[in-house]
CSV table of C-alpha atoms and ligand atoms in Angstrom, one decimal:
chain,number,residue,atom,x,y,z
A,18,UNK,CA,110.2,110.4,109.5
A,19,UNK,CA,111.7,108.0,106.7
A,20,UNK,CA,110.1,104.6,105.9
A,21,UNK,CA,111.6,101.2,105.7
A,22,UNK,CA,111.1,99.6,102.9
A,23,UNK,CA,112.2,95.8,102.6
A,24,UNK,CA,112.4,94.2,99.5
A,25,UNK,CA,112.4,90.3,99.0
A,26,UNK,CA,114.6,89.2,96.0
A,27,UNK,CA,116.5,92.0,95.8
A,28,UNK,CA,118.9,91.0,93.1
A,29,UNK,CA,116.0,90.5,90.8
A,30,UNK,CA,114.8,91.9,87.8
A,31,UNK,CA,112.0,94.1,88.5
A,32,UNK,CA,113.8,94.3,92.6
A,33,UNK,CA,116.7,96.1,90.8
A,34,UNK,CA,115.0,98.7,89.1
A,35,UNK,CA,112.4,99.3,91.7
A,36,UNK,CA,114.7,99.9,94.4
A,37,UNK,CA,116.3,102.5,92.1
A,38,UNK,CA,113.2,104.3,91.2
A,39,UNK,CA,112.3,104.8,95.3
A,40,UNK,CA,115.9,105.8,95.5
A,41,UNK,CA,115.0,108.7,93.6
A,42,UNK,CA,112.2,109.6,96.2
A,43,UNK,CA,113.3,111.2,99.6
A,44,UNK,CA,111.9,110.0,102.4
A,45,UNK,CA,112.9,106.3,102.3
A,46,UNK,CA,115.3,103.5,103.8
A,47,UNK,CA,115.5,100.8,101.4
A,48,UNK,CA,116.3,97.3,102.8
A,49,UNK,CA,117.6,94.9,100.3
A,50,UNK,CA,117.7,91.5,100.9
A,51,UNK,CA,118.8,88.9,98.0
A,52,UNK,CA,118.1,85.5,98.9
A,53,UNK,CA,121.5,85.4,100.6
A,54,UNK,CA,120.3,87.3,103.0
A,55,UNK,CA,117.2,86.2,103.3
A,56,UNK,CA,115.9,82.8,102.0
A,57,UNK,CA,112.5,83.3,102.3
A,58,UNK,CA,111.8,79.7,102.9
A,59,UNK,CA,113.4,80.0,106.3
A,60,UNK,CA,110.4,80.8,108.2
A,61,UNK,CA,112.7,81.8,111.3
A,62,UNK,CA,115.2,83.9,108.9
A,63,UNK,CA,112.2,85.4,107.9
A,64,UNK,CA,110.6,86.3,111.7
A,65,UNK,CA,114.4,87.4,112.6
A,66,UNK,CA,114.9,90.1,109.2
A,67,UNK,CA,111.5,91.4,109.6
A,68,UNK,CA,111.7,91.9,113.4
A,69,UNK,CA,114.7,93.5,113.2
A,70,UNK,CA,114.5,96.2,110.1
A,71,UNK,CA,110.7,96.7,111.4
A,72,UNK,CA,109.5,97.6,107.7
A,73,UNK,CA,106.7,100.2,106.9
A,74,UNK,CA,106.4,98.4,103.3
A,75,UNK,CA,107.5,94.9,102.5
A,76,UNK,CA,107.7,95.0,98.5
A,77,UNK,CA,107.8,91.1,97.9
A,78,UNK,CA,109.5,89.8,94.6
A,79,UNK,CA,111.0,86.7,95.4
A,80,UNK,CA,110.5,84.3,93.3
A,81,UNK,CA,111.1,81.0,90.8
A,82,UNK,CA,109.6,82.7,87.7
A,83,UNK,CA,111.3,80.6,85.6
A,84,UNK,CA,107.9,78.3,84.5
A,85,UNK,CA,108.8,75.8,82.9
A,86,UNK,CA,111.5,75.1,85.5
A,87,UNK,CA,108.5,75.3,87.9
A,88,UNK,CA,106.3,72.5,85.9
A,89,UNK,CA,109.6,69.7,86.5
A,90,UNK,CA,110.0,70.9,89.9
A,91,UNK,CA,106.6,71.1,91.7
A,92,UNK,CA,107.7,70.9,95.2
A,93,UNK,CA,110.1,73.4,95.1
A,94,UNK,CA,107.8,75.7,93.2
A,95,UNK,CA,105.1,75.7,95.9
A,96,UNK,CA,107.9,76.1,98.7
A,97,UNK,CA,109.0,78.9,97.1
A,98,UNK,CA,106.1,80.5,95.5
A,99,UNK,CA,103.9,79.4,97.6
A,100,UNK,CA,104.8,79.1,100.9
A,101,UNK,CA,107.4,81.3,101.0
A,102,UNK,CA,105.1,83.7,100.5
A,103,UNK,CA,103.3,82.6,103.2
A,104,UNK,CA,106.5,83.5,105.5
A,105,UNK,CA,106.9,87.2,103.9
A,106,UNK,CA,102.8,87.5,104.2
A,107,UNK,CA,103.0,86.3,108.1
A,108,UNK,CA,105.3,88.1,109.6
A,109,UNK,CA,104.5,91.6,107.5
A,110,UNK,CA,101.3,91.2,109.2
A,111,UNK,CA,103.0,90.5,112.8
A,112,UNK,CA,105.5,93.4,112.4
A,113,UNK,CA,102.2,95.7,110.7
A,114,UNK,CA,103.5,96.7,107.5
A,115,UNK,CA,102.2,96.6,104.3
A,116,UNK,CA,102.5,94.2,102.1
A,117,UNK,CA,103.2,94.1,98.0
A,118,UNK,CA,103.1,91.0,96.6
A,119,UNK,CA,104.1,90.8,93.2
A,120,UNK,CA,101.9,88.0,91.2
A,121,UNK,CA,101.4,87.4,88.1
A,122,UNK,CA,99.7,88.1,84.6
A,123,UNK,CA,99.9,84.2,84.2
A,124,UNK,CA,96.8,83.3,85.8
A,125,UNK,CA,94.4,82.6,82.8
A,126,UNK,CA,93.4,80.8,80.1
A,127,UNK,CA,93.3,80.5,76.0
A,128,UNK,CA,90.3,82.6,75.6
A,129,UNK,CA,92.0,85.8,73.8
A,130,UNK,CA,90.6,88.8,75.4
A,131,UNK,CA,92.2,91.3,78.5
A,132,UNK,CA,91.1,89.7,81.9
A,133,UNK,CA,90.4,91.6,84.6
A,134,UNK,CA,91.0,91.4,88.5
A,135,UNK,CA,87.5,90.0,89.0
A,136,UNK,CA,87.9,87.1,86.5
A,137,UNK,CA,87.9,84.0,87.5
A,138,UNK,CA,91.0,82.3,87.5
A,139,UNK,CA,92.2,79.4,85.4
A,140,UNK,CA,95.7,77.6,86.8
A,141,UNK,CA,97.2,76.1,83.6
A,142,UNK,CA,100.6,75.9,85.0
A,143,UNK,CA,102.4,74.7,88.3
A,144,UNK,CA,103.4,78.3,88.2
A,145,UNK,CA,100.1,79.9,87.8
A,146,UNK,CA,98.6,77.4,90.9
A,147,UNK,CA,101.9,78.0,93.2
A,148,UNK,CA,101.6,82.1,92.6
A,149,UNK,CA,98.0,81.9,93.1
A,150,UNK,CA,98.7,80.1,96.3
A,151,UNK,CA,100.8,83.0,97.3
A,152,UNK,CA,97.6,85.2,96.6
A,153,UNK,CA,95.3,83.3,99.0
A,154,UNK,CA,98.2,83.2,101.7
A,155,UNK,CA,98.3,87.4,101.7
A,156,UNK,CA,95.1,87.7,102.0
A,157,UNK,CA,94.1,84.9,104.7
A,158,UNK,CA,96.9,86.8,106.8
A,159,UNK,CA,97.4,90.5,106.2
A,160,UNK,CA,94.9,93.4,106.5
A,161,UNK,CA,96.9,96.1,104.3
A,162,UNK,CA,98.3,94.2,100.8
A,163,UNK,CA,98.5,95.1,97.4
A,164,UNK,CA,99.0,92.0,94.9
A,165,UNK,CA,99.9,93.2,92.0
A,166,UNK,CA,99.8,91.2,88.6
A,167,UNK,CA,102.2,92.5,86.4
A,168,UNK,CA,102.3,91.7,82.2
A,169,UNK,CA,105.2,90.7,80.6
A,170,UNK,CA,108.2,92.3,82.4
A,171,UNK,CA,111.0,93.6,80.6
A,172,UNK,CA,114.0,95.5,82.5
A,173,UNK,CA,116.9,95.4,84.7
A,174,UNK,CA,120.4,94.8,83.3
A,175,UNK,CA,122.3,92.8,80.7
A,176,UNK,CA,122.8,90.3,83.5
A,177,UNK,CA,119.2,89.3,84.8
A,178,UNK,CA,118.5,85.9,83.1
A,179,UNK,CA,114.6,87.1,82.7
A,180,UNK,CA,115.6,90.1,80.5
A,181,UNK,CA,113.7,89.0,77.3
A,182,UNK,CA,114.6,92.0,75.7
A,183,UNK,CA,118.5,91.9,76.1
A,184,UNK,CA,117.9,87.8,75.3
A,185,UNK,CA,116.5,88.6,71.7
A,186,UNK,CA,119.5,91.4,70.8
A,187,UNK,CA,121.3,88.3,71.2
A,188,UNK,CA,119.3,85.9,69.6
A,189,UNK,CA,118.7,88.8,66.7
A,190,UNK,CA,123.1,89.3,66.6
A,191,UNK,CA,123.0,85.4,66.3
A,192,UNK,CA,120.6,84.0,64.2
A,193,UNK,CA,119.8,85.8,60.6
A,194,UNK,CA,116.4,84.2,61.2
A,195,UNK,CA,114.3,84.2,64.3
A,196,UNK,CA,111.0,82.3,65.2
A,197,UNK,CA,108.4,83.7,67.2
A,198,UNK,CA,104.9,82.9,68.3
A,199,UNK,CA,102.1,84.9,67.0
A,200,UNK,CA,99.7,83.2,68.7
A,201,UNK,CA,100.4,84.0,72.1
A,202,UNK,CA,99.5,87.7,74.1
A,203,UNK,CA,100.3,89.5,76.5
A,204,UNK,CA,101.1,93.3,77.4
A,205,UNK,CA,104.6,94.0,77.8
A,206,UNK,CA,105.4,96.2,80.7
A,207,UNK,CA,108.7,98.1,81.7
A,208,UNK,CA,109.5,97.6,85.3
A,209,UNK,CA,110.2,101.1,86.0
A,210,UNK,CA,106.7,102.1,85.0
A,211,UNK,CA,105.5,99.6,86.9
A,212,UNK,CA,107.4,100.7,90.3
A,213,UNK,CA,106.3,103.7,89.8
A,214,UNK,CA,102.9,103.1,90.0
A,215,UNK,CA,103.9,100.7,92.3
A,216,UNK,CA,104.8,103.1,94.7
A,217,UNK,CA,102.1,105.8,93.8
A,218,UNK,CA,99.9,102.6,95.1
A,219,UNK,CA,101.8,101.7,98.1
A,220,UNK,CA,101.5,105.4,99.9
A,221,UNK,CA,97.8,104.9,99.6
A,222,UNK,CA,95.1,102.8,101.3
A,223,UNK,CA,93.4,101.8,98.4
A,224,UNK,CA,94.5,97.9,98.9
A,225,UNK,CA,93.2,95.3,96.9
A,226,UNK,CA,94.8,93.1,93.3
A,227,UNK,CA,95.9,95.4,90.8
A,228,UNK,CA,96.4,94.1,87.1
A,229,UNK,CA,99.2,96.3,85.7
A,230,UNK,CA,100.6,96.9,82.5
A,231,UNK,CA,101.8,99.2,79.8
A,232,UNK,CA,98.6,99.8,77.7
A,233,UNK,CA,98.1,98.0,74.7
A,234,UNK,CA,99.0,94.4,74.1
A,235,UNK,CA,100.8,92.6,71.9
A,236,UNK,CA,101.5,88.7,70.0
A,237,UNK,CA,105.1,87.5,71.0
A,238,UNK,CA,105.8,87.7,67.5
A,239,UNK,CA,104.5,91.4,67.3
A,240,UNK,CA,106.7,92.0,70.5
A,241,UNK,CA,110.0,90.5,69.1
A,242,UNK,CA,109.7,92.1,66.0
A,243,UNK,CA,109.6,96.0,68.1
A,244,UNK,CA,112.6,94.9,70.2
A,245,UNK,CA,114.6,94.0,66.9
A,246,UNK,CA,113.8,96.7,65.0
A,247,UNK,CA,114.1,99.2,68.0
A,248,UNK,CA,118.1,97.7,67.8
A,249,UNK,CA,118.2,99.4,63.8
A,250,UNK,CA,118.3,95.2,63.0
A,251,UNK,CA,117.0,93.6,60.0
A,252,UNK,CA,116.4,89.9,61.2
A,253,UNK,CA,113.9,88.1,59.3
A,254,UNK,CA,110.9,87.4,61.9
A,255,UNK,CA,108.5,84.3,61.5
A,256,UNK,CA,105.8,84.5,62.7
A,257,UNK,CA,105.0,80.5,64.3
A,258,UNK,CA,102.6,79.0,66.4
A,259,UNK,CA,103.3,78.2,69.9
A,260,UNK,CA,103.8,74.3,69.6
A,261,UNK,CA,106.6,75.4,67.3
A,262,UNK,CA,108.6,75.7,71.0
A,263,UNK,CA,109.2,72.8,72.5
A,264,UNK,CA,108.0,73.6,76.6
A,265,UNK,CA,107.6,71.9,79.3
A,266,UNK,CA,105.0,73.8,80.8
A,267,UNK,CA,101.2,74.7,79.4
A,268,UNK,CA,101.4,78.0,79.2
A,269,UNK,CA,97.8,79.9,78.6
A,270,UNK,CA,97.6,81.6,74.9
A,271,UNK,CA,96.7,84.8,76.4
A,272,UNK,CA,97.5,86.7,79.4
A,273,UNK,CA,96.7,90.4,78.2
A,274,UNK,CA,95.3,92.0,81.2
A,275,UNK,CA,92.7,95.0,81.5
A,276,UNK,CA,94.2,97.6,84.6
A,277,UNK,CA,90.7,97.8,85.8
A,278,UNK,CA,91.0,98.3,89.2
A,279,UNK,CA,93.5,101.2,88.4
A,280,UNK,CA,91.1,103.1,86.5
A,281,UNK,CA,88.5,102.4,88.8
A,282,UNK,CA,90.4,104.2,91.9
A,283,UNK,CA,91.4,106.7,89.7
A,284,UNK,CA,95.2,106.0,89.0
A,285,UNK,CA,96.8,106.8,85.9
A,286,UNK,CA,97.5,104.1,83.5
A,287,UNK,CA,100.7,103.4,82.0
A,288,UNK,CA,102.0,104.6,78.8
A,289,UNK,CA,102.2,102.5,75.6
A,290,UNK,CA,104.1,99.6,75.4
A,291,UNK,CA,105.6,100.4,72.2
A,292,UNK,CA,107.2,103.3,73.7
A,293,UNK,CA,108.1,101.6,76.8
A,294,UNK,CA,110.1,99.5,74.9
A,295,UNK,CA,111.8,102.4,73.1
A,296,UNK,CA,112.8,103.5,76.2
A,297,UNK,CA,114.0,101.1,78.1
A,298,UNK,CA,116.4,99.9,74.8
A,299,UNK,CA,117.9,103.5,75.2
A,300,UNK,CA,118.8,102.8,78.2
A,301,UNK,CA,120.2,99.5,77.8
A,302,UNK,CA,122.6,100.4,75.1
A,303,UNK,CA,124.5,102.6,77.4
A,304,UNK,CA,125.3,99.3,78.8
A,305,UNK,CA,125.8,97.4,76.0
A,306,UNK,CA,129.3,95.7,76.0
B,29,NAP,N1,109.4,88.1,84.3
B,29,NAP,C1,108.1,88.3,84.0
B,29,NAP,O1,107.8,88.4,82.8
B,29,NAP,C2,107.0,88.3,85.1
B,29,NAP,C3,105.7,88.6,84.7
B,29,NAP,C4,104.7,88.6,85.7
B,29,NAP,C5,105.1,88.5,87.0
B,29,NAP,N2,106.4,88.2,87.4
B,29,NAP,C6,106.7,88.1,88.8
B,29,NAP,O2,107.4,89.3,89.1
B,29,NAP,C7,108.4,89.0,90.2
B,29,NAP,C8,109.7,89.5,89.7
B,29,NAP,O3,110.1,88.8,88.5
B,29,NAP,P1,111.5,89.0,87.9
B,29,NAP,O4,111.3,88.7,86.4
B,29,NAP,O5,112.2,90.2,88.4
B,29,NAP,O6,112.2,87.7,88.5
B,29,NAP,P2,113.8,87.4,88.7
B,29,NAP,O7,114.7,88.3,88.0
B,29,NAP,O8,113.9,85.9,88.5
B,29,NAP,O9,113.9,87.7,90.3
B,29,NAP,C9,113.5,86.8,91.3
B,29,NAP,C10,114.5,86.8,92.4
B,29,NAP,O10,114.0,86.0,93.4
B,29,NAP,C11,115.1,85.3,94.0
B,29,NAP,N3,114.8,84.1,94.7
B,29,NAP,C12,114.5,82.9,94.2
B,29,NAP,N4,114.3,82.0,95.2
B,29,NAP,C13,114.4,82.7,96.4
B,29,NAP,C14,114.3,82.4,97.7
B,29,NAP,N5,114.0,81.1,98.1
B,29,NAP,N6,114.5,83.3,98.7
B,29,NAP,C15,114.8,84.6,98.3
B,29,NAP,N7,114.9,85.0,97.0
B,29,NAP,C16,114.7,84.0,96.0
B,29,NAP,C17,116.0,85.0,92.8
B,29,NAP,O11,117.3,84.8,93.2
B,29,NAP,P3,118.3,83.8,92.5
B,29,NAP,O12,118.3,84.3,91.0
B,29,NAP,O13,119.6,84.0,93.2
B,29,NAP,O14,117.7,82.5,92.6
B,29,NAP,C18,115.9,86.3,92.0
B,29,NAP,O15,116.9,87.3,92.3
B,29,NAP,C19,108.3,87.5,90.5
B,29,NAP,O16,107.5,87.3,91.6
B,29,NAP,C20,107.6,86.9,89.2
B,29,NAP,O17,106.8,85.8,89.6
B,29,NAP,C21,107.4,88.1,86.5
């Protein structure tokens, strides 16, 4: 019999590409709901959508990920991030599905070295604390969860304001000379790799957080620099530290992230990011305007 799998955010970055990786897969109904349809601080729109599809798998995405936005707007952060998560965690509980929720990388310090699932956290940002929040929730209410805390996401389509990749083509067509930080880290990660093992996860019982990421890591400056050059351009890259940027937000130095828990149950580990990012650019010339 065919699953129902409801995803939260569905217009999203990684939501996009995730629900057309399970596509691929037989043996799935994929519920989409963008936050038109489902506004998942509404905690009664919430008990109404996931009493009626009845979900096997609620894949949870939803989300302000824009952080500095976050850091002006605190209430709105947690009601989002936070509680709304809460909603989604509830009632996939009540209707028994299990439940994805996708975290974040985000949740560390300035200490550079790959943290893994059993570090203890260190909530820089309003982001980091709201997300975290969204942690605690899942697992005060549901038995069967996965939280998953991706690296730094690159995917979707030209349109997704998130896609860092597409950003810097344009940046790199714009400006004969970019700035990027070279002290920051993190592990970029291709949302298609990650739904992948996303899914490989899902159809197991193996629940628990999951750091996941392409292997290897990378400085911002190191990442921009591949992106650019995967595009055949010859922009001029300086390499700057991060108070060079004027944010809003404290964002940790480093949030490279060791897939621990993967390796320890025994699932493979992603390939390297380098290539990830060769890949993915393939695919997004064909869209190229
Ligand atoms: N991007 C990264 O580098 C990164 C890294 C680690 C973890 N993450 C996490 O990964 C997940 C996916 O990230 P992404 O980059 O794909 O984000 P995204 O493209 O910004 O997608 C998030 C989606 O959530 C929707 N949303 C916002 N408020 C909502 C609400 N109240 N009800 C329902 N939907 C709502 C947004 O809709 P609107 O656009 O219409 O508001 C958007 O379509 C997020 O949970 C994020 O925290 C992201």
């Amino acid at each position: 019999m065919e699953k129902k799998v409801l995803i939260t955010g569905a217009d999203g970055m990684l939501a996009m590409d995730f629900a057309d990786v399970l596509s691929e897969k037989s043996g799935y109904v994929i519920v989409k709901m963008n936050r038109q349809k489902l506004d998942i601080t509404d905690r009664n729109a919430v008990c109404s959508a996931m009493t009626q599809v009845k979900p096997d798998y609620v894949i949870h995405t939803a989300a302000l990920s824009d952080v500095d936005y976050c850091e002006e707007n605190r209430a709105h952060a947690f009601q989002v991030n936070g509680y709304g998560t809460e909603n989604i965690a509830y009632y996939a509980q009540k209707v028994k599905a299990k439940f994805v929720y996708i975290s974040t990388c985000a949740l560390f310090g300035d200490e550079i070295r790959k943290y893994t699932e059993s570090d203890p956290v260190v909530l820089k940002t309003v982001y980091a604390k709201a997300k975290y929040f969204g942690e605690e929730k899942t697992k005060e209410w549901c038995d069967r969860y996965f939280i998953v805390r991706p690296g730094w996401l690159f995917g979707g389509n030209i349109n997704h304001k998130r896609n860092f990749v597409y950003q810097r083509y344009r940046e790199a067509l714009n400006f004969p000379e970019i700035y990027s930080a070279a002290d920051q880290y993190g592990c970029p990660t291709y949302t298609r790799h990650l739904s992948y093992r996303i899914i490989e996860l899902m159809e197991t019982d193996s629940y628990g957080v999951y750091h996941i990421s392409n292997s290897g890591s990378a400085t911002r400056y190191e990442y921009v620099k591949k992106i650019v050059r995967t595009f055949g351009l010859n922009n001029k890259i300086h390499p700057v530290d991060s108070d060079f940027f004027k944010r809003k937000a404290p964002a940790p130095l480093c949030v490279m992230i060791k897939n621990a828990n993967l390796s320890i149950k025994g699932f493979g580990l992603l390939s390297d990011w380098n290539t990830a990012v060769e890949e993915y650019i393939d695919r997004l010339k064909k869209e190229l305007p």
